[in-house]
Short mmCIF file of C-alpha atoms and ligand atoms in Angstrom, two decimals:
data_model
loop_
_atom_site.label_atom_id
_atom_site.label_comp_id
_atom_site.label_asym_id
_atom_site.label_seq_id
_atom_site.Cartn_x
_atom_site.Cartn_y
_atom_site.Cartn_z
CA MET A 1 0.02 -0.01 0.01
CA SER A 2 1.23 3.49 -0.85
CA ARG A 3 0.36 6.72 0.78
CA ILE A 4 -0.16 10.08 -0.85
CA ILE A 5 -0.67 13.55 0.57
CA LEU A 6 -2.76 15.55 -1.92
CA VAL A 7 -2.01 19.30 -1.76
CA GLN A 8 -4.01 22.26 -2.91
CA PRO A 9 -1.32 25.03 -3.15
CA LEU A 10 -2.15 28.60 -2.11
CA GLY A 11 -1.11 29.75 -5.56
CA MET A 12 -0.87 33.39 -6.39
CA ASN A 13 -4.30 34.77 -6.91
CA TRP A 14 -3.49 38.37 -6.89
CA GLU A 15 -2.98 41.56 -8.80
CA PRO A 16 0.44 42.98 -7.91
CA GLY A 17 0.14 45.90 -5.42
CA ARG A 18 -3.40 45.04 -4.36
CA LYS A 19 -4.70 43.03 -1.41
CA ASP A 20 -5.72 39.53 -2.42
CA MET A 21 -9.50 39.69 -2.08
CA SER A 22 -10.14 36.31 -3.70
CA ARG A 23 -9.80 34.46 -0.41
CA VAL A 24 -12.03 36.95 1.37
CA ALA A 25 -14.81 36.49 -1.15
CA ASN A 26 -14.53 32.76 -1.86
CA ILE A 27 -12.83 29.69 -0.43
CA MET A 28 -14.10 26.59 -2.17
CA PRO A 29 -13.29 23.05 -1.01
CA PRO A 30 -10.87 21.13 -3.33
CA ILE A 31 -13.43 18.42 -4.10
CA GLY A 32 -11.33 17.13 -6.99
CA LEU A 33 -8.66 16.13 -4.42
CA CYS A 34 -11.29 14.77 -2.00
CA SER A 35 -12.67 12.74 -4.88
CA LEU A 36 -9.21 11.31 -5.70
CA ALA A 37 -8.63 10.55 -2.02
CA GLY A 38 -11.94 8.65 -1.78
CA TRP A 39 -11.10 6.76 -5.03
CA VAL A 40 -7.61 5.59 -4.08
CA GLU A 41 -8.72 4.61 -0.58
CA LYS A 42 -11.62 2.68 -2.04
CA HIS A 43 -8.88 0.68 -3.85
CA GLY A 44 -6.71 -0.02 -0.86
CA GLN A 45 -4.30 2.97 -0.92
CA LYS A 46 -3.97 5.72 1.71
CA ALA A 47 -4.55 9.41 1.06
CA ASP A 48 -4.70 12.69 2.97
CA VAL A 49 -5.62 16.13 1.72
CA CYS A 50 -3.98 19.37 2.74
CA ASP A 51 -5.66 22.56 1.55
CA LEU A 52 -3.08 25.38 1.67
CA TYR A 53 -5.48 27.72 -0.15
CA ALA A 54 -7.89 27.59 2.78
CA PHE A 55 -5.12 27.29 5.40
CA PRO A 56 -1.94 28.95 4.17
CA ASP A 57 -0.45 28.78 7.65
CA SER A 58 -0.50 24.97 7.50
CA GLU A 59 2.48 24.77 5.22
CA GLY A 60 5.05 24.35 8.02
CA ARG A 61 2.95 21.56 9.56
CA LEU A 62 2.59 19.85 6.19
CA LEU A 63 6.35 19.93 5.54
CA GLU A 64 7.06 18.65 9.00
CA THR A 65 4.64 15.75 8.48
CA ILE A 66 6.33 14.91 5.21
CA ARG A 67 9.76 15.06 6.82
CA ALA A 68 8.69 12.87 9.73
CA GLU A 69 6.42 10.34 7.96
CA ARG A 70 7.98 10.14 4.48
CA PRO A 71 4.88 9.34 2.44
CA GLU A 72 5.58 7.61 -0.91
CA PHE A 73 3.96 10.43 -2.87
CA VAL A 74 2.97 14.07 -2.51
CA GLY A 75 0.47 15.22 -5.21
CA PHE A 76 -0.24 18.76 -6.24
CA SER A 77 -3.37 20.06 -7.97
CA VAL A 78 -2.03 22.66 -10.35
CA THR A 79 -3.68 25.53 -12.15
CA THR A 80 -1.69 27.83 -14.43
CA SER A 81 -1.38 30.59 -11.81
CA GLY A 82 -0.61 28.13 -9.01
CA PHE A 83 2.03 26.16 -10.88
CA PHE A 84 5.18 27.91 -9.49
CA ASP A 85 3.85 27.84 -5.94
CA ALA A 86 3.42 24.07 -6.31
CA LEU A 87 6.96 23.77 -7.77
CA ARG A 88 8.31 25.71 -4.77
CA LEU A 89 6.54 23.29 -2.48
CA ALA A 90 7.86 20.29 -4.42
CA ARG A 91 11.40 21.62 -3.82
CA GLU A 92 10.64 21.90 -0.13
CA VAL A 93 9.34 18.28 -0.11
CA LYS A 94 12.47 17.07 -1.87
CA ALA A 95 14.67 18.92 0.62
CA ARG A 96 13.04 17.11 3.52
CA ALA A 97 12.15 13.68 2.08
CA PRO A 98 14.30 13.03 -0.97
CA ARG A 99 12.74 9.65 -1.64
CA THR A 100 9.17 10.96 -1.61
CA LYS A 101 7.93 11.28 -5.21
CA THR A 102 6.11 14.39 -6.41
CA VAL A 103 3.07 14.06 -8.66
CA PHE A 104 1.57 17.01 -10.52
CA GLY A 105 -1.96 17.00 -11.97
CA GLY A 106 -4.62 19.42 -12.99
CA VAL A 107 -5.38 21.66 -15.94
CA HIS A 108 -1.96 23.21 -16.43
CA VAL A 109 -0.23 19.81 -16.34
CA SER A 110 -2.80 18.37 -18.79
CA ALA A 111 -2.03 21.11 -21.26
CA LEU A 112 1.83 21.02 -20.92
CA GLY A 113 2.72 17.71 -19.21
CA ASP A 114 5.87 16.68 -21.12
CA LYS A 115 7.19 20.22 -21.43
CA LEU A 116 6.89 20.67 -17.71
CA MET A 117 8.65 17.36 -17.00
CA ARG A 118 11.49 18.31 -19.24
CA SER A 119 11.99 21.67 -17.63
CA TYR A 120 11.45 20.98 -13.93
CA PRO A 121 13.22 18.00 -12.35
CA GLU A 122 11.26 18.58 -9.11
CA ILE A 123 8.31 16.88 -10.88
CA ASP A 124 8.67 13.11 -10.73
CA TYR A 125 5.33 12.33 -12.34
CA ALA A 126 2.78 14.34 -14.20
CA VAL A 127 -0.79 13.06 -14.53
CA ALA A 128 -2.55 14.49 -17.58
CA GLY A 129 -6.30 14.37 -18.07
CA GLU A 130 -8.74 12.61 -15.82
CA GLY A 131 -6.57 11.45 -12.91
CA GLU A 132 -8.28 8.65 -11.03
CA GLU A 133 -7.07 5.56 -12.96
CA ALA A 134 -3.56 6.99 -13.55
CA LEU A 135 -2.96 7.98 -9.93
CA LEU A 136 -4.19 4.61 -8.63
CA ASP A 137 -1.92 2.76 -11.04
CA LEU A 138 1.01 4.93 -10.01
CA MET A 139 0.32 4.14 -6.36
CA VAL A 140 -0.25 0.46 -6.80
CA ARG A 141 3.00 0.11 -8.76
CA GLU A 142 4.75 2.31 -6.24
CA GLY A 143 5.89 4.52 -9.10
CA ALA A 144 7.63 1.82 -11.10
CA ALA A 145 7.02 1.65 -14.83
CA PRO A 146 5.61 0.10 -16.95
CA PHE A 147 2.18 1.40 -16.13
CA ALA A 148 -1.06 -0.18 -17.09
CA LYS A 149 -3.01 3.03 -17.39
CA GLY A 150 -2.56 5.97 -19.67
CA GLY A 151 -2.08 9.59 -18.67
CA ILE A 152 1.23 9.35 -16.79
CA PHE A 153 4.42 11.18 -17.72
CA TYR A 154 7.45 9.70 -15.98
CA ARG A 155 11.22 9.49 -16.38
CA GLN A 156 13.15 6.45 -17.42
CA ASP A 157 16.85 6.32 -18.44
CA GLY A 158 16.97 10.10 -18.32
CA GLU A 159 14.09 10.44 -20.82
CA VAL A 160 10.51 11.66 -20.28
CA ARG A 161 8.13 8.93 -21.19
CA TRP A 162 4.36 8.74 -21.58
CA SER A 163 2.18 5.80 -20.52
CA GLY A 164 -0.26 6.53 -23.31
CA LYS A 165 -3.63 8.10 -23.85
CA VAL A 166 -6.05 8.34 -20.96
CA VAL A 167 -9.09 6.05 -21.14
CA PRO A 168 -11.78 7.94 -19.25
CA LEU A 169 -13.74 6.11 -16.50
CA PRO A 170 -16.58 4.30 -18.25
CA ASP A 171 -19.10 5.28 -15.61
CA LEU A 172 -18.78 8.29 -13.24
CA ASP A 173 -21.00 6.51 -10.71
CA LEU A 174 -18.03 4.18 -10.03
CA LEU A 175 -16.55 7.07 -8.06
CA PRO A 176 -17.19 7.18 -4.32
CA PHE A 177 -18.47 10.55 -3.03
CA PRO A 178 -15.60 13.00 -2.52
CA ASP A 179 -14.12 12.31 0.95
CA TYR A 180 -14.95 15.60 2.66
CA SER A 181 -13.76 14.24 5.97
CA LYS A 182 -10.21 14.75 4.67
CA LEU A 183 -10.73 18.49 4.89
CA GLU A 184 -10.00 20.30 8.09
CA GLY A 185 -12.93 22.44 9.14
CA PHE A 186 -15.35 21.33 6.42
CA PRO A 187 -17.88 22.87 5.85
CA ARG A 188 -17.47 25.66 8.37
CA GLU A 189 -14.15 27.01 6.96
CA TYR A 190 -15.27 27.02 3.35
CA LYS A 191 -17.19 29.91 1.75
CA LEU A 192 -18.94 30.24 -1.58
CA PRO A 193 -18.76 33.61 -3.42
CA LEU A 194 -20.65 36.31 -1.61
CA PHE A 195 -24.33 36.58 -2.39
CA SER A 196 -24.26 33.35 -4.38
CA TYR A 197 -26.24 31.26 -1.91
CA PRO A 198 -29.38 31.71 0.20
CA HIS A 199 -28.35 29.62 3.16
CA ALA A 200 -25.17 28.38 4.84
CA PRO A 201 -23.49 25.99 5.16
CA ALA A 202 -23.11 25.80 1.39
CA THR A 203 -20.62 23.87 -0.75
CA ILE A 204 -19.94 22.68 -4.30
CA ALA A 205 -20.58 19.54 -6.26
CA VAL A 206 -19.98 18.51 -9.85
CA THR A 207 -22.63 16.44 -11.65
CA SER A 208 -20.88 15.98 -15.04
CA ARG A 209 -17.48 16.11 -16.65
CA GLY A 210 -16.56 17.85 -19.89
CA CYS A 211 -18.29 19.95 -22.48
CA VAL A 212 -19.12 19.28 -26.10
CA TYR A 213 -18.37 22.81 -27.20
CA SER A 214 -14.97 24.27 -28.05
CA CYS A 215 -14.82 27.96 -27.31
CA THR A 216 -11.45 29.33 -28.37
CA TYR A 217 -10.55 30.75 -24.93
CA CYS A 218 -11.45 27.65 -22.95
CA ASP A 219 -8.87 25.15 -21.85
CA ARG A 220 -10.40 21.62 -22.43
CA SER A 221 -7.21 19.72 -21.71
CA VAL A 222 -8.55 17.62 -18.78
CA PHE A 223 -11.77 16.20 -20.13
CA GLY A 224 -11.62 17.03 -23.83
CA ARG A 225 -14.90 17.22 -25.66
CA SER A 226 -16.45 14.24 -24.06
CA TYR A 227 -19.45 14.73 -21.81
CA ARG A 228 -20.33 12.21 -19.08
CA TYR A 229 -22.54 12.60 -16.09
CA HIS A 230 -23.61 10.96 -12.81
CA SER A 231 -26.98 9.22 -12.72
CA SER A 232 -29.79 11.03 -10.90
CA ALA A 233 -29.87 8.26 -8.28
CA TYR A 234 -26.13 8.80 -7.54
CA LEU A 235 -26.58 12.56 -7.25
CA ILE A 236 -29.59 12.28 -4.91
CA ASP A 237 -27.67 9.88 -2.65
CA TRP A 238 -24.70 12.29 -2.74
CA PHE A 239 -26.77 15.35 -1.93
CA ARG A 240 -28.67 13.47 0.82
CA PHE A 241 -25.26 12.54 2.32
CA LEU A 242 -24.13 16.19 2.27
CA SER A 243 -27.36 17.38 3.83
CA GLY A 244 -27.55 14.64 6.52
CA ARG A 245 -23.84 14.39 7.43
CA PHE A 246 -22.77 18.03 7.15
CA GLY A 247 -26.04 19.97 7.22
CA ILE A 248 -25.34 21.47 3.75
CA ARG A 249 -28.26 23.71 2.66
CA HIS A 250 -27.07 24.96 -0.68
CA LEU A 251 -24.87 23.59 -3.56
CA ASN A 252 -23.07 25.41 -6.36
CA LEU A 253 -22.98 22.87 -9.10
CA TYR A 254 -19.65 23.54 -10.77
CA ASP A 255 -20.18 21.64 -13.99
CA ASP A 256 -18.67 23.31 -17.02
CA ASN A 257 -22.13 23.23 -18.56
CA MET A 258 -24.85 21.39 -16.70
CA THR A 259 -27.66 21.60 -19.25
CA ILE A 260 -26.04 20.05 -22.32
CA ASN A 261 -28.25 17.00 -22.13
CA ARG A 262 -31.80 18.29 -21.64
CA GLY A 263 -33.36 14.90 -20.95
CA ARG A 264 -30.93 14.15 -18.10
CA VAL A 265 -31.53 17.56 -16.49
CA LEU A 266 -35.27 16.96 -16.56
CA GLU A 267 -34.85 13.59 -14.98
CA PHE A 268 -32.45 14.90 -12.36
CA CYS A 269 -34.81 17.74 -11.49
CA GLN A 270 -37.71 15.35 -11.19
CA ALA A 271 -35.70 13.03 -8.89
CA LEU A 272 -34.49 15.98 -6.79
CA THR A 273 -37.97 17.38 -6.44
CA ALA A 274 -39.30 13.96 -5.39
CA ALA A 275 -36.44 13.52 -2.84
CA ARG A 276 -37.57 16.70 -1.04
CA LEU A 277 -34.10 17.42 0.26
CA PRO A 278 -33.76 20.62 2.30
CA LEU A 279 -31.29 22.29 -0.06
CA THR A 280 -31.15 24.65 -2.98
CA PHE A 281 -28.58 24.85 -5.83
CA ASN A 282 -27.01 27.03 -8.50
CA CYS A 283 -25.91 25.81 -11.92
CA ALA A 284 -24.30 27.05 -15.10
CA SER A 285 -25.64 26.88 -18.57
CA ARG A 286 -25.59 28.42 -22.04
CA ALA A 287 -28.61 30.64 -22.61
CA GLU A 288 -29.70 29.02 -25.82
CA LEU A 289 -30.02 25.62 -24.08
CA LEU A 290 -32.73 26.86 -21.77
CA ASP A 291 -36.49 27.02 -22.30
CA ARG A 292 -39.56 27.46 -20.17
CA GLU A 293 -40.12 23.73 -19.39
CA LEU A 294 -36.48 23.25 -18.33
CA LEU A 295 -36.49 26.38 -16.16
CA GLN A 296 -39.71 25.31 -14.55
CA ALA A 297 -38.18 21.95 -13.67
CA LEU A 298 -35.00 23.59 -12.36
CA LYS A 299 -36.93 26.00 -10.20
CA LYS A 300 -39.18 23.29 -8.78
CA ALA A 301 -36.10 21.25 -7.84
CA GLY A 302 -34.63 24.19 -5.87
CA CYS A 303 -32.50 26.08 -8.35
CA TRP A 304 -31.69 29.52 -7.02
CA THR A 305 -29.28 31.11 -9.60
CA ILE A 306 -28.34 30.21 -13.13
CA SER A 307 -24.99 31.47 -14.46
CA LEU A 308 -24.75 32.11 -18.18
CA GLY A 309 -21.44 32.29 -19.98
CA ILE A 310 -22.25 35.15 -22.29
CA GLU A 311 -18.68 36.48 -22.62
CA SER A 312 -19.17 39.48 -24.94
CA GLY A 313 -21.82 41.86 -26.20
CA ASP A 314 -20.18 42.09 -29.59
CA PRO A 315 -21.63 39.70 -32.20
CA GLY A 316 -18.44 39.52 -34.17
CA LEU A 317 -16.40 38.43 -31.14
CA LEU A 318 -19.04 35.89 -30.14
CA GLN A 319 -19.07 34.49 -33.67
CA ARG A 320 -15.33 34.15 -33.67
CA HIS A 321 -14.67 32.78 -30.18
CA ARG A 322 -17.80 31.25 -28.66
CA SER A 323 -18.59 27.83 -30.04
CA HIS A 324 -22.04 27.75 -31.62
CA ALA A 325 -22.44 31.43 -30.95
CA ALA A 326 -25.94 32.48 -29.98
CA ASP A 327 -27.65 35.57 -31.15
CA LEU A 328 -27.43 38.34 -28.58
CA ASP A 329 -31.23 38.82 -28.81
CA VAL A 330 -31.74 35.17 -27.98
CA ILE A 331 -29.50 35.47 -24.93
CA ARG A 332 -31.42 38.59 -23.77
CA ASP A 333 -34.68 36.74 -24.25
CA ARG A 334 -33.45 33.89 -22.06
CA VAL A 335 -32.13 36.22 -19.36
CA GLU A 336 -35.58 37.92 -19.24
CA LEU A 337 -37.32 34.52 -19.16
CA ILE A 338 -35.15 33.28 -16.28
CA HIS A 339 -35.95 36.47 -14.45
CA ARG A 340 -39.70 36.28 -15.12
CA MET A 341 -39.70 32.73 -13.82
CA GLY A 342 -38.39 33.83 -10.46
CA LEU A 343 -34.87 32.54 -10.74
CA ARG A 344 -31.76 34.63 -10.31
CA VAL A 345 -29.51 35.06 -13.28
CA LYS A 346 -25.81 35.78 -13.38
CA GLY A 347 -23.98 36.89 -16.55
CA LEU A 348 -20.36 35.90 -17.09
CA PHE A 349 -18.29 38.15 -19.38
CA MET A 350 -14.69 38.84 -20.38
CA ILE A 351 -12.85 41.61 -22.11
CA GLY A 352 -9.61 41.65 -24.08
CA LEU A 353 -10.28 38.70 -26.41
CA PRO A 354 -8.31 38.56 -29.61
CA GLY A 355 -10.09 40.96 -31.91
CA GLU A 356 -11.39 43.23 -29.12
CA THR A 357 -11.67 46.90 -30.14
CA GLU A 358 -12.97 50.10 -28.62
CA ASP A 359 -16.26 49.44 -30.40
CA SER A 360 -16.60 45.86 -29.08
CA ILE A 361 -15.82 47.04 -25.54
CA ARG A 362 -18.51 49.69 -25.77
CA ARG A 363 -21.00 47.09 -27.13
CA THR A 364 -20.18 44.72 -24.26
CA ARG A 365 -20.59 47.49 -21.70
CA ASP A 366 -23.94 48.56 -23.13
CA TYR A 367 -25.17 45.02 -23.41
CA ILE A 368 -24.33 44.24 -19.81
CA LEU A 369 -25.95 47.42 -18.57
CA GLY A 370 -29.10 46.67 -20.63
CA LEU A 371 -29.70 43.15 -19.25
CA PRO A 372 -31.81 42.49 -16.14
CA LEU A 373 -28.97 40.57 -14.46
CA ASP A 374 -29.04 39.82 -10.70
CA ASP A 375 -25.30 39.37 -10.60
CA PHE A 376 -22.42 39.57 -13.09
CA ASN A 377 -18.82 38.77 -13.31
CA LEU A 378 -16.34 40.29 -15.72
CA THR A 379 -12.86 38.88 -16.12
CA LYS A 380 -9.91 39.84 -18.22
CA PHE A 381 -9.21 37.40 -21.01
CA THR A 382 -6.41 35.18 -19.84
CA PRO A 383 -4.31 33.21 -22.35
CA PHE A 384 -4.20 29.62 -21.01
CA PRO A 385 -1.69 27.35 -22.75
CA GLY A 386 -4.38 24.66 -23.34
CA ALA A 387 -6.88 27.05 -25.05
CA SER A 388 -7.19 26.69 -28.82
CA CYS A 389 -6.64 30.42 -29.45
CA TYR A 390 -3.30 30.36 -27.62
CA GLY A 391 -1.13 29.45 -30.60
CA GLY A 392 -2.17 32.46 -32.73
CA LEU A 393 -2.05 35.14 -30.03
CA ARG A 394 1.31 36.66 -31.04
CA ASP A 395 -0.18 37.53 -34.44
CA GLU A 396 -3.17 39.18 -32.79
CA GLY A 397 -1.50 41.46 -30.34
CA GLU A 398 0.98 41.53 -27.48
CA LEU A 399 1.26 38.41 -25.31
CA THR A 400 2.89 38.40 -21.93
CA GLU A 401 3.62 34.87 -20.78
CA CYS A 402 3.39 35.00 -16.99
CA TRP A 403 1.83 32.01 -15.44
CA GLU A 404 1.70 33.41 -11.90
CA LEU A 405 -0.61 36.22 -13.11
CA SER A 406 -2.82 33.96 -15.19
CA ASN A 407 -5.80 34.32 -12.92
CA CYS A 408 -8.27 36.39 -15.07
CA LEU A 409 -7.46 39.54 -12.96
CA ASN A 410 -4.46 40.69 -14.96
CA VAL A 411 -4.02 41.85 -18.56
CA LEU A 412 -1.61 39.37 -20.20
CA PHE A 413 -2.77 39.84 -23.76
CA VAL A 414 -3.35 43.20 -25.47
CA PRO A 415 -5.20 42.99 -28.75
CA LYS A 416 -3.83 45.18 -31.52
CA GLY A 417 -5.10 48.77 -31.34
CA LEU A 418 -5.59 48.65 -27.55
CA SER A 419 -3.29 49.04 -24.56
CA ALA A 420 -3.15 47.30 -21.16
CA GLU A 421 -4.04 50.57 -19.49
CA ARG A 422 -7.09 51.02 -21.70
CA LEU A 423 -8.33 47.43 -21.02
CA ASP A 424 -7.79 47.94 -17.30
CA ALA A 425 -9.71 51.22 -17.35
CA ALA A 426 -12.55 49.71 -19.35
CA PHE A 427 -12.72 46.76 -16.93
CA LYS A 428 -13.04 49.09 -13.88
CA GLU A 429 -15.50 51.36 -15.68
CA ILE A 430 -17.87 48.47 -16.48
CA TYR A 431 -17.77 47.32 -12.88
CA ARG A 432 -18.34 50.88 -11.63
CA LEU A 433 -21.27 51.57 -13.96
CA TYR A 434 -22.83 48.23 -13.16
CA TYR A 435 -22.72 48.67 -9.39
CA LYS A 436 -23.62 52.29 -9.16
CA ARG A 437 -27.17 51.79 -10.53
CA PRO A 438 -29.93 52.10 -7.87
CA ARG A 439 -31.67 49.00 -9.25
CA VAL A 440 -28.60 46.85 -8.73
CA LEU A 441 -27.92 48.28 -5.28
CA ALA A 442 -31.57 47.62 -4.32
CA ARG A 443 -31.09 43.95 -5.36
CA TYR A 444 -28.16 43.72 -2.95
CA VAL A 445 -30.30 45.14 -0.20
CA THR A 446 -32.79 42.29 -0.76
CA MET A 447 -29.91 39.99 0.02
CA LEU A 448 -30.22 41.04 3.68
CA TRP A 449 -32.98 38.49 3.92
CA ARG A 450 -32.24 36.39 0.80
CA SER A 451 -28.59 35.65 1.79
CA PRO A 452 -28.06 36.75 5.33
CA ASP A 453 -24.82 34.87 5.76
CA SER A 454 -23.33 36.77 2.79
CA TRP A 455 -24.14 40.10 4.45
CA LYS A 456 -22.57 38.94 7.67
CA ARG A 457 -19.35 38.13 5.75
CA PHE A 458 -19.58 41.36 3.84
CA VAL A 459 -19.92 43.47 6.99
CA LYS A 460 -17.04 41.53 8.61
CA ASN A 461 -14.75 42.41 5.73
CA LEU A 462 -16.18 45.87 4.99
CA GLY A 463 -12.77 47.62 5.20
CA SER A 464 -11.34 45.42 2.42
CA PHE A 465 -14.35 45.90 0.26
CA LEU A 466 -14.30 49.67 0.68
CA GLN A 467 -10.65 49.65 -0.31
CA LEU A 468 -11.54 47.64 -3.42
CA ARG A 469 -14.23 50.16 -4.23
CA ARG A 470 -11.72 52.99 -3.92
CA ASP A 471 -9.35 51.15 -6.23
CA TYR A 472 -12.07 50.79 -8.82
CA ARG A 473 -13.24 54.41 -8.64
CA GLY A 474 -12.23 56.15 -11.84
CA PRO A 475 -12.01 59.77 -13.05
CA LYS A 476 -15.06 61.82 -12.00
CA ASN A 477 -16.13 62.40 -15.64
CA ASP A 478 -16.52 58.69 -16.47
S1 SF4 B 501 -16.50 28.04 -22.31
FE1 SF4 B 501 -18.14 26.77 -21.54
S2 SF4 B 501 -19.34 26.16 -23.32
FE2 SF4 B 501 -17.38 26.94 -24.07
S3 SF4 B 501 -16.09 25.09 -24.34
FE3 SF4 B 501 -15.68 25.96 -22.28
S4 SF4 B 501 -17.09 24.91 -20.87
FE4 SF4 B 501 -17.83 24.59 -22.97
#
């Protein structure tokens, strides 16, 4: 039997010179790691989870445990922005326990696995794509090739080798529920984004893997274009467990796109309604996949907010980057329909895509301000190495390759004809214009009774939020 300590690094979720607000607003449990832990333990291995994002001060304790107990493996879940922090930790691990092997997995590794292995000797193994079978194989064989499962980069005779293509799990219901008991302080220490839930404690779950679309800015390295999902029976059991064992009252369903298969969503909603569990949920969709019947079913089952990846208010940019681009009028129609049906709707946008211009920024701004959204999120286009548009970016503008800052808060790509300063100013202006409208502020007032826990957190961190507001305040004549 091998033992692994699975680590969620703190990463570097910041804008230089500004207080990191991301951890104030949102600390989500690393359920991918909890799921891996449950999976390898189900098959006779031993796993622990250490979440340094939630508990940055635990690093010393983690390293001391590794020094004293010498687990066979330490695994890191790696995003692009968190890669170098994970690498730093891997060096610390090697300094204390030279025979402990480091395993890197996650989206950044899935996009660049062999390149990372060639450049960074601190990485002993890289698991690309869906990780369950590969990690288990690695542990069962105690790291010794040949491996029976695909998806593992390893070194042999000084060369980086590849165990072959990943074969995805045939049935997601084979997975045990994520082992939340591995997380210190769950669910109390974990917080969903402010105003995104009606009741606490709240947490996240994922009902499907993958997405059939291929938007140019989206990194699909882990699950590709396959789409698989848990059965309704599995999900109801899982949610009942969360409600009964941890008192969970709300779930953010973090599927890439929950409503791809209309029939399964209807069936799931029916089962959840019949189960009468005391919890609500949020989900994400594409606007054009929604209709009245589906929305009715979602609402009846307890859906509170639907997030829509809209991305831009410019038809040309949508056509170019958003797979199966929907008409902006269709999106507006669906937003209004969701609203009329008594559900909350959140719009997700980005600026700075290849081809962005002053005109397209203005169209996006006006489109956002013209929609009856309950919530919105605007990010700065971030060039992820696994996104299909990545290769052509140097022809489209100025690309800064800086993995640490690849967190959607920094301008790392400047389309021709724009500047980083202009994108930054437009970003702040859209936020400022959105939040200064009385209608929007009134909606947040209703959160006093619709999401009281969010307000408590907001008040507790008022100083930080006021500072953020000051940072976003622009010239008086905007
Ligand atoms: S952005 Fe959303 S819809 Fe597009 S490919 Fe990614 S997950 Fe799918």
